[in-house]
mmCIF file with all atom_site columns, C-alpha atoms in Angstrom:
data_model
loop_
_atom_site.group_PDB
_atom_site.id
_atom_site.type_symbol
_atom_site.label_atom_id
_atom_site.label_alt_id
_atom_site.label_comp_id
_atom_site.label_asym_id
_atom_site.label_entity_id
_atom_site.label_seq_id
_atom_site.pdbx_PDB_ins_code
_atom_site.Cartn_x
_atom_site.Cartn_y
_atom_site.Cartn_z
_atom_site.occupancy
_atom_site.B_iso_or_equiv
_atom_site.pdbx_formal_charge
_atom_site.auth_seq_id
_atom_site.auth_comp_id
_atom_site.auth_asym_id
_atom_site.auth_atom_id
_atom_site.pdbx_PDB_model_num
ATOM 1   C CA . UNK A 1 1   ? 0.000   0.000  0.000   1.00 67.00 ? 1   UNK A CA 1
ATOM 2   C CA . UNK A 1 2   ? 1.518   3.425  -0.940  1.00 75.00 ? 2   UNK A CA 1
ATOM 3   C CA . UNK A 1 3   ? 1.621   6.631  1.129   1.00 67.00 ? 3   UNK A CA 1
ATOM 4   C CA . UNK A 1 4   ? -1.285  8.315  -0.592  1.00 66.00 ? 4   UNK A CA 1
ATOM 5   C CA . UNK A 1 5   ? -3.640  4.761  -0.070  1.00 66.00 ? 5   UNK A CA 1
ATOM 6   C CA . UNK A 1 6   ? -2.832  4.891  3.777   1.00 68.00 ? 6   UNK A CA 1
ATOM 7   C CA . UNK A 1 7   ? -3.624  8.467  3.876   1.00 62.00 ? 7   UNK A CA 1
ATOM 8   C CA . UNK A 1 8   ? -7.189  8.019  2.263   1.00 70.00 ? 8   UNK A CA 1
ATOM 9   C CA . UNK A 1 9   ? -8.139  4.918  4.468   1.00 70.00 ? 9   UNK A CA 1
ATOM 10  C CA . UNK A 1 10  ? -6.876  7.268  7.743   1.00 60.00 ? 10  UNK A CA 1
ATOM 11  C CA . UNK A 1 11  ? -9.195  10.170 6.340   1.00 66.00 ? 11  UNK A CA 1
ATOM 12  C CA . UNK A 1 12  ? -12.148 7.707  5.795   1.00 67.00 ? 12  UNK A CA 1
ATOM 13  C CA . UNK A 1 13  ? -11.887 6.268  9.241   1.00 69.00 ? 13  UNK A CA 1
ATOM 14  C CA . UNK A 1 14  ? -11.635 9.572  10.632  1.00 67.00 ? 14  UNK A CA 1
ATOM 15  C CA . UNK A 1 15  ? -14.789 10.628 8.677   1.00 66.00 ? 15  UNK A CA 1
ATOM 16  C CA . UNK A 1 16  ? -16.554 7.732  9.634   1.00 72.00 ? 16  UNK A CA 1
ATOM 17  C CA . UNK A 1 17  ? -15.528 8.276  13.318  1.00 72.00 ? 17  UNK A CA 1
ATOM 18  C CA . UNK A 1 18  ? -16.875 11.641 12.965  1.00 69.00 ? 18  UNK A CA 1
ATOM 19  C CA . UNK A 1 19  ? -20.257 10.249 11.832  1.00 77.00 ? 19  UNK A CA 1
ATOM 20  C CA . UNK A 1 20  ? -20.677 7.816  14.518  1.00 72.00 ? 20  UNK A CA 1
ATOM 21  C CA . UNK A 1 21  ? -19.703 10.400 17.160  1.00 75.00 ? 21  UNK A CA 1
ATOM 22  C CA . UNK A 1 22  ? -22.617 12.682 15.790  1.00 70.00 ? 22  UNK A CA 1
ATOM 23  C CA . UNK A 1 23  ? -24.999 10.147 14.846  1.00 69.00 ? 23  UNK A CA 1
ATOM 24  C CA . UNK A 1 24  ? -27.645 10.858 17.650  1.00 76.00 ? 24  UNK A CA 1
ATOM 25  C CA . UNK A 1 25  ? -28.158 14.327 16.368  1.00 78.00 ? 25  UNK A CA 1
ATOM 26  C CA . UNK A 1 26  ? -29.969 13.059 13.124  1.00 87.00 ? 26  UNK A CA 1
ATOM 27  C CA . UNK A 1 27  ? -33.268 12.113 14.310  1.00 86.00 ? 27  UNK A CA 1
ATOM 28  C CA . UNK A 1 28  ? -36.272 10.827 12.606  1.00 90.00 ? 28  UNK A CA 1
ATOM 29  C CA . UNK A 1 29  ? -37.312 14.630 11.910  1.00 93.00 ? 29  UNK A CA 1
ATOM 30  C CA . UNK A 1 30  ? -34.110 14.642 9.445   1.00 92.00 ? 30  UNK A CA 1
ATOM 31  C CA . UNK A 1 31  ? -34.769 12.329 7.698   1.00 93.00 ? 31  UNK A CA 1
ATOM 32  C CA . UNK A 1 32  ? -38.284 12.965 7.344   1.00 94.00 ? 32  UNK A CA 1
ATOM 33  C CA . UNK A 1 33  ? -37.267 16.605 6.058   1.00 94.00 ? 33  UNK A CA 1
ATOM 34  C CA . UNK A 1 34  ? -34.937 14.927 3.405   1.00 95.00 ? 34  UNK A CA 1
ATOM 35  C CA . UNK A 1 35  ? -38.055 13.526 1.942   1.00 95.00 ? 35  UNK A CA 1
ATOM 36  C CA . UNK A 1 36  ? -40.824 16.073 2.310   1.00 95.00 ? 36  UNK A CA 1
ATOM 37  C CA . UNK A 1 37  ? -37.436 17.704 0.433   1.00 94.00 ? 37  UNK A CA 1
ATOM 38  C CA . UNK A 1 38  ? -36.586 15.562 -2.056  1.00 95.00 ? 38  UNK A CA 1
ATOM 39  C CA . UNK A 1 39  ? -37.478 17.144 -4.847  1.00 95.00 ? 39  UNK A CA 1
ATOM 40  C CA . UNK A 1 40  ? -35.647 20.313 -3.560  1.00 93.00 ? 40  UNK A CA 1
ATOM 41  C CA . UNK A 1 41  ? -32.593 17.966 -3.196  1.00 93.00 ? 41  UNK A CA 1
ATOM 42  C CA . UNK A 1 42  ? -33.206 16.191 -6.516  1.00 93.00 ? 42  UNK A CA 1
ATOM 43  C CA . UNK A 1 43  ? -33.260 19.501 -8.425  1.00 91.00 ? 43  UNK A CA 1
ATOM 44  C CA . UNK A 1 44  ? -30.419 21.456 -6.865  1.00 88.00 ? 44  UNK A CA 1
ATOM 45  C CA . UNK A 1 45  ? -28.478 18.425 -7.557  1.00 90.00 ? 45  UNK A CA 1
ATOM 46  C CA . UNK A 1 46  ? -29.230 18.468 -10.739 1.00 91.00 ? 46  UNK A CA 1
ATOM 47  C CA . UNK A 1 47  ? -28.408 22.526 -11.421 1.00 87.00 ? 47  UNK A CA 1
ATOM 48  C CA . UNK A 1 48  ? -24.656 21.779 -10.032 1.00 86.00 ? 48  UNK A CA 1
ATOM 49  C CA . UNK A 1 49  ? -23.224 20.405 -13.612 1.00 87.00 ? 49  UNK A CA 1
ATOM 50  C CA . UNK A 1 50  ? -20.432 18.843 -11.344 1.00 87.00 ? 50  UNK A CA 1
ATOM 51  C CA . UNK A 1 51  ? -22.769 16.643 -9.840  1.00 87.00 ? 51  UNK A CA 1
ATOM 52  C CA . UNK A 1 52  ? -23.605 15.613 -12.702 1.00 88.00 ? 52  UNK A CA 1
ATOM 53  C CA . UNK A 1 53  ? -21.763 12.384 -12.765 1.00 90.00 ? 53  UNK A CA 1
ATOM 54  C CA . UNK A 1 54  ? -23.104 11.293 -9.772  1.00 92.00 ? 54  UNK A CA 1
ATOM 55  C CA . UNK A 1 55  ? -26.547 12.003 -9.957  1.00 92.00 ? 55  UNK A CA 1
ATOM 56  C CA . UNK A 1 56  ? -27.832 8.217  -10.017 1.00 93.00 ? 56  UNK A CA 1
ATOM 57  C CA . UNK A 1 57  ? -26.231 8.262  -6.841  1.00 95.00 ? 57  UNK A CA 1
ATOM 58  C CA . UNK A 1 58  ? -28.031 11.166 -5.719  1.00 95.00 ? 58  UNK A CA 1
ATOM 59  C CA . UNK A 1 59  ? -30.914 9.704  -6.450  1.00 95.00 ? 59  UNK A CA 1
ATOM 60  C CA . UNK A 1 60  ? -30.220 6.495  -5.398  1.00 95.00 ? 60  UNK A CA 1
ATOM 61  C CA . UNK A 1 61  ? -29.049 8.244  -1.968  1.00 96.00 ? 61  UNK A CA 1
ATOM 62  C CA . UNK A 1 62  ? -33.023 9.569  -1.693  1.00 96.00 ? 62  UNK A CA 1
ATOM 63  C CA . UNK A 1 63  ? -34.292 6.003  -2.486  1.00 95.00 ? 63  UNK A CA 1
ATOM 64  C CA . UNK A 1 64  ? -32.428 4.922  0.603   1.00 97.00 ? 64  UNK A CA 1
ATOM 65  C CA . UNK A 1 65  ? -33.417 7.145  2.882   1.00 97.00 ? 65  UNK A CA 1
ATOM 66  C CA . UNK A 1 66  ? -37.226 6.849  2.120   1.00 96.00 ? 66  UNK A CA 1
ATOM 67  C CA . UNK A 1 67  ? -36.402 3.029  2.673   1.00 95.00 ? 67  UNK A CA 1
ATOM 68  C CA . UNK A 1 68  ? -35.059 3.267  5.613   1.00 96.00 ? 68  UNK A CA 1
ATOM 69  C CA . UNK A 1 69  ? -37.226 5.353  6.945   1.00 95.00 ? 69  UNK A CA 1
ATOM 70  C CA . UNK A 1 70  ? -40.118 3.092  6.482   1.00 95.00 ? 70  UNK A CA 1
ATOM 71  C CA . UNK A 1 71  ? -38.312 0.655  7.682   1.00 95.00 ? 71  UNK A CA 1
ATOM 72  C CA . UNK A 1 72  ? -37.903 -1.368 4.576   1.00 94.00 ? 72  UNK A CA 1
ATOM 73  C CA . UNK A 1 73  ? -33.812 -1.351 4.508   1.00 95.00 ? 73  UNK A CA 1
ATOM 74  C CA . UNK A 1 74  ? -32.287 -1.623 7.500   1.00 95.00 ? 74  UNK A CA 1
ATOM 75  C CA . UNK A 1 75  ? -29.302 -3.289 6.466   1.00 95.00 ? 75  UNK A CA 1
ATOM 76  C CA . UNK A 1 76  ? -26.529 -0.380 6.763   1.00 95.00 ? 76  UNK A CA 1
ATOM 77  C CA . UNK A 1 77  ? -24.325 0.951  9.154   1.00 91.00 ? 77  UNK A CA 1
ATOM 78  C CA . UNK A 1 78  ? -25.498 4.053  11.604  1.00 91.00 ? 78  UNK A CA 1
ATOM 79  C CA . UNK A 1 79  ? -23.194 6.549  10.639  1.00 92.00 ? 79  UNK A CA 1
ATOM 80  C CA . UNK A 1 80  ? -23.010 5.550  6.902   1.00 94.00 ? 80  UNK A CA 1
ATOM 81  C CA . UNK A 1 81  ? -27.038 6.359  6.895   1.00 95.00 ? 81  UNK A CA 1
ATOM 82  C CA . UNK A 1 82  ? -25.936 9.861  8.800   1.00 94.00 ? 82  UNK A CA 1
ATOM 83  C CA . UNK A 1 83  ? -23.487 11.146 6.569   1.00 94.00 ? 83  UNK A CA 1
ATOM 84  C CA . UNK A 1 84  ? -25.682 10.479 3.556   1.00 96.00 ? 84  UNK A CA 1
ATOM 85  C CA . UNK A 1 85  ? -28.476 12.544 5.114   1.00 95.00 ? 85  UNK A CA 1
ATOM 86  C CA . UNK A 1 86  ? -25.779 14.670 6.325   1.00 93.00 ? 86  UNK A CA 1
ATOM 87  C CA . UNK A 1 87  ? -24.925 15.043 2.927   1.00 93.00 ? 87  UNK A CA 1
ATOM 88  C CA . UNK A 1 88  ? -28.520 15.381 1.480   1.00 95.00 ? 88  UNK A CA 1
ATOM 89  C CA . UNK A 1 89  ? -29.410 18.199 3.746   1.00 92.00 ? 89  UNK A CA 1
ATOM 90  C CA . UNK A 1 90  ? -26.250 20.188 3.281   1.00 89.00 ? 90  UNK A CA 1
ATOM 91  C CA . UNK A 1 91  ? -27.646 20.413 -0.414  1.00 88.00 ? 91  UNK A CA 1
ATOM 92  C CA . UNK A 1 92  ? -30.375 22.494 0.921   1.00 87.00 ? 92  UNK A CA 1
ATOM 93  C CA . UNK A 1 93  ? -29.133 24.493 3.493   1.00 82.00 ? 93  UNK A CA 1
ATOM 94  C CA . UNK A 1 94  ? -29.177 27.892 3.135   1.00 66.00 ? 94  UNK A CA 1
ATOM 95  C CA . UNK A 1 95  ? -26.383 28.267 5.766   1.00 68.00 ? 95  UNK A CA 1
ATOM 96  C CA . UNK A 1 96  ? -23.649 27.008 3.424   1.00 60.00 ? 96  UNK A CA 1
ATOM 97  C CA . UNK A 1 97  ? -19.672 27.645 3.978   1.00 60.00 ? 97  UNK A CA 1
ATOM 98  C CA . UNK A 1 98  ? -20.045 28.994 0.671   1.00 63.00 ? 98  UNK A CA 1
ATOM 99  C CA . UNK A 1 99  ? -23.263 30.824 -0.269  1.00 62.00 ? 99  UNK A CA 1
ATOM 100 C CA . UNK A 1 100 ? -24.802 29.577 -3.588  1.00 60.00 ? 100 UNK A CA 1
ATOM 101 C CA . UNK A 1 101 ? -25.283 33.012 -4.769  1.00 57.00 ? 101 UNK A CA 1
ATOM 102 C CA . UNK A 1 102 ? -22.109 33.629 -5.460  1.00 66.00 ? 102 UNK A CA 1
ATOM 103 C CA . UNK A 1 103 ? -21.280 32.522 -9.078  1.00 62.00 ? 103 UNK A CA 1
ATOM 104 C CA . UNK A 1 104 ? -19.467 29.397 -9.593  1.00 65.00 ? 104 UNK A CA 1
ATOM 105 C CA . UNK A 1 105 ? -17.930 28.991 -6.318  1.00 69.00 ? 105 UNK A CA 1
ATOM 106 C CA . UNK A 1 106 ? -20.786 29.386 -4.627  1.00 70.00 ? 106 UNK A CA 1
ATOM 107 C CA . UNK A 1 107 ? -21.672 25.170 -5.186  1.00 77.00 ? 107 UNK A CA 1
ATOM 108 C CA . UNK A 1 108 ? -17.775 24.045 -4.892  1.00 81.00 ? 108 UNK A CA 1
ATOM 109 C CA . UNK A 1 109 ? -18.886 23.309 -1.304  1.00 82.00 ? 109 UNK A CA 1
ATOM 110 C CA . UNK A 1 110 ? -21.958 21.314 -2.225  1.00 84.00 ? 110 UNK A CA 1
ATOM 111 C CA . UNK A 1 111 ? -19.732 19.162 -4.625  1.00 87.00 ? 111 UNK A CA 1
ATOM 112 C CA . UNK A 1 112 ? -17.408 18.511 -2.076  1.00 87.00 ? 112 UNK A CA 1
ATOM 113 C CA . UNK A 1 113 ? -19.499 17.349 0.630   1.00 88.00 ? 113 UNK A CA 1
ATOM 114 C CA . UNK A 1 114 ? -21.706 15.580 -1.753  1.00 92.00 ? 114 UNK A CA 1
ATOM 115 C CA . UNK A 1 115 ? -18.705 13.933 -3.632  1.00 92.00 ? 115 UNK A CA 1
ATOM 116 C CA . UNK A 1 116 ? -16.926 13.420 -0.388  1.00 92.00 ? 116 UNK A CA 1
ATOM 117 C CA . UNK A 1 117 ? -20.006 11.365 1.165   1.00 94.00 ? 117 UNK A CA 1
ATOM 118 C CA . UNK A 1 118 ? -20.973 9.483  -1.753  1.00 95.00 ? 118 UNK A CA 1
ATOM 119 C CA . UNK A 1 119 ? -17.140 8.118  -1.472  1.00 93.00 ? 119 UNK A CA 1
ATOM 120 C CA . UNK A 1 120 ? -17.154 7.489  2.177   1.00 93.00 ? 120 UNK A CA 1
ATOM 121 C CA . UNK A 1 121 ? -20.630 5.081  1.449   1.00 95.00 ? 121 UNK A CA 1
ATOM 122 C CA . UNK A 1 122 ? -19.967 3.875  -1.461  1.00 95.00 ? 122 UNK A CA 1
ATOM 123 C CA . UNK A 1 123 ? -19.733 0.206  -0.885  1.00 94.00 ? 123 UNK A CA 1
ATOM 124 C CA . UNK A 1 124 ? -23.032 0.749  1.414   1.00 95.00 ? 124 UNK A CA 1
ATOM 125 C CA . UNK A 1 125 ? -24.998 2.393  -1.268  1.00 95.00 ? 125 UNK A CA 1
ATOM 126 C CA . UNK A 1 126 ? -23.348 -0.829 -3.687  1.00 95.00 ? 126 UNK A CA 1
ATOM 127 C CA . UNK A 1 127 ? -24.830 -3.154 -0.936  1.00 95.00 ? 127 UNK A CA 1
ATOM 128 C CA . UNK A 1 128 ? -27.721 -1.172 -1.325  1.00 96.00 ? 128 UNK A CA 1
ATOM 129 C CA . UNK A 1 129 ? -28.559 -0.568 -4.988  1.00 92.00 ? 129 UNK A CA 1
ATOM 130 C CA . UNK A 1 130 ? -27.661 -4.702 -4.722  1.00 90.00 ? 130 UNK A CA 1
ATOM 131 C CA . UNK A 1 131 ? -31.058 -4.902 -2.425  1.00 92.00 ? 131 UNK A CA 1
ATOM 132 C CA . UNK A 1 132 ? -33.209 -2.665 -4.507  1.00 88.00 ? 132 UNK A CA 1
ATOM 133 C CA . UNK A 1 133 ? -32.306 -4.774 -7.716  1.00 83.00 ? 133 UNK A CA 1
ATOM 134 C CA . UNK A 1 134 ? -33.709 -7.837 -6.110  1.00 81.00 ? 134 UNK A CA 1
ATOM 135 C CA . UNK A 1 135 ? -36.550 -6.360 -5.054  1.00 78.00 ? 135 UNK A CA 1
ATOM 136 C CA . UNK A 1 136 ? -39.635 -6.369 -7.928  1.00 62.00 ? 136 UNK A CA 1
ATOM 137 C CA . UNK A 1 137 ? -40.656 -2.539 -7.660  1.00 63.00 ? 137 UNK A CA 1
ATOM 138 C CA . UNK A 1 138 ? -36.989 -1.550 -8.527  1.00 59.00 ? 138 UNK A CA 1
ATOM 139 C CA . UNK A 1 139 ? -36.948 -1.497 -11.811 1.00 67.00 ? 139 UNK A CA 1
ATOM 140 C CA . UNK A 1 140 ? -40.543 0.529  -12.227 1.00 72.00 ? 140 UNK A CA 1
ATOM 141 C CA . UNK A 1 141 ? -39.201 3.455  -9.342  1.00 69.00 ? 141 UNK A CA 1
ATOM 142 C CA . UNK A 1 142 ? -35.521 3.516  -10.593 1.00 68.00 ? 142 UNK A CA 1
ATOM 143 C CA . UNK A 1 143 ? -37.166 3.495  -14.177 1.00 73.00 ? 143 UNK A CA 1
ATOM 144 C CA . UNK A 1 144 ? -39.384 6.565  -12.871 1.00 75.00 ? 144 UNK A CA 1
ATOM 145 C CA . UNK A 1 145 ? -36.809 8.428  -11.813 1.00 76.00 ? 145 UNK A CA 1
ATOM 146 C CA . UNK A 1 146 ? -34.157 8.373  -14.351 1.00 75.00 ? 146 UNK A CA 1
ATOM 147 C CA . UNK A 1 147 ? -37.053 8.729  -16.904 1.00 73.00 ? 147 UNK A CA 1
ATOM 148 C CA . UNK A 1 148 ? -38.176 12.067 -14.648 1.00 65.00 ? 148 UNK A CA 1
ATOM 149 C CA . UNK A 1 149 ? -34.770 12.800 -15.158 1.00 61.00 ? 149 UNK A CA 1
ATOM 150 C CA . UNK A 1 150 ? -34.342 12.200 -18.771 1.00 63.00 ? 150 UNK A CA 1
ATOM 151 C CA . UNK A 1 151 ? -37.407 14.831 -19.315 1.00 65.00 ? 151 UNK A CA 1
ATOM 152 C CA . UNK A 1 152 ? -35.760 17.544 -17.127 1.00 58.00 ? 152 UNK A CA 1
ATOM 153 C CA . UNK A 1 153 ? -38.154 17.487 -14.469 1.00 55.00 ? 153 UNK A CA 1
#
């Protein structure tokens, strides 16, 4: 393993650390703003052209967290769930490090967190997007949303 690899796995344990540590202060009334919000959080994503690339994630991301708030996926670690609605409501806060109304810059912090999350998860959201596949309705609410995507809405 090189110097750079052993720096990125010390960075994602501390992140992860930090997540667990500050778990308790997302509550059910978090997540239940992420989805009252989702559409908020589905269309900012989509007007940062960086997050472009990831937006299946994104999306994917919101799928999760309306599982799991039912109750319907349960099978993911506490402070992976946290940082992704950490990440998710940090889209739509208007109490950003850098304010979106400043021209370009203003959504370099979005892209960060959001890119930053989606890489500390990503082989929970991979167990994840494994669980929706089996599952029969995948296919038609996946479908739904990348087609709701295709149209620009």
């Amino acid at each position: 393993m090189n110097v750079d690899d052993k720096k990125r796995r010390d960075k994602d344990a501390l992140n992860r650390a930090f997540f667990k540590r500050n778990g308790k202060k997302i509550t059910s009334r978090h997540y239940d703003r992420i989805i009252d919000k989702a559409h908020e959080i589905e269309g900012k994503a989509k007007s940062i052209p960086a997050l472009h690339k990831v937006i299946k994630d994104v999306l994917l991301c919101l799928e999760l967290i309306r599982d799991y708030r039912s109750g319907a996926y349960r099978n993911i670690e506490t402070w992976a769930i946290v940082a992704v609605a950490f990440g998710l409501l940090y889209l739509i806060n208007p109490l950003e490090l850098i304010p979106d109304v400043i021209p370009v810059v203003g959504y370099l912090d979005d892209v960060a967190v959001m890119v930053a999350i989606l890489r500390l998860v990503k082989v929970e959201i991979d167990k994840y997007a494994q669980w929706r596949e089996k599952r029969s309705e995948y296919e038609d609410a996946f479908g739904r949303l990348l087609n709701h995507d295709q149209n620009g809405n």
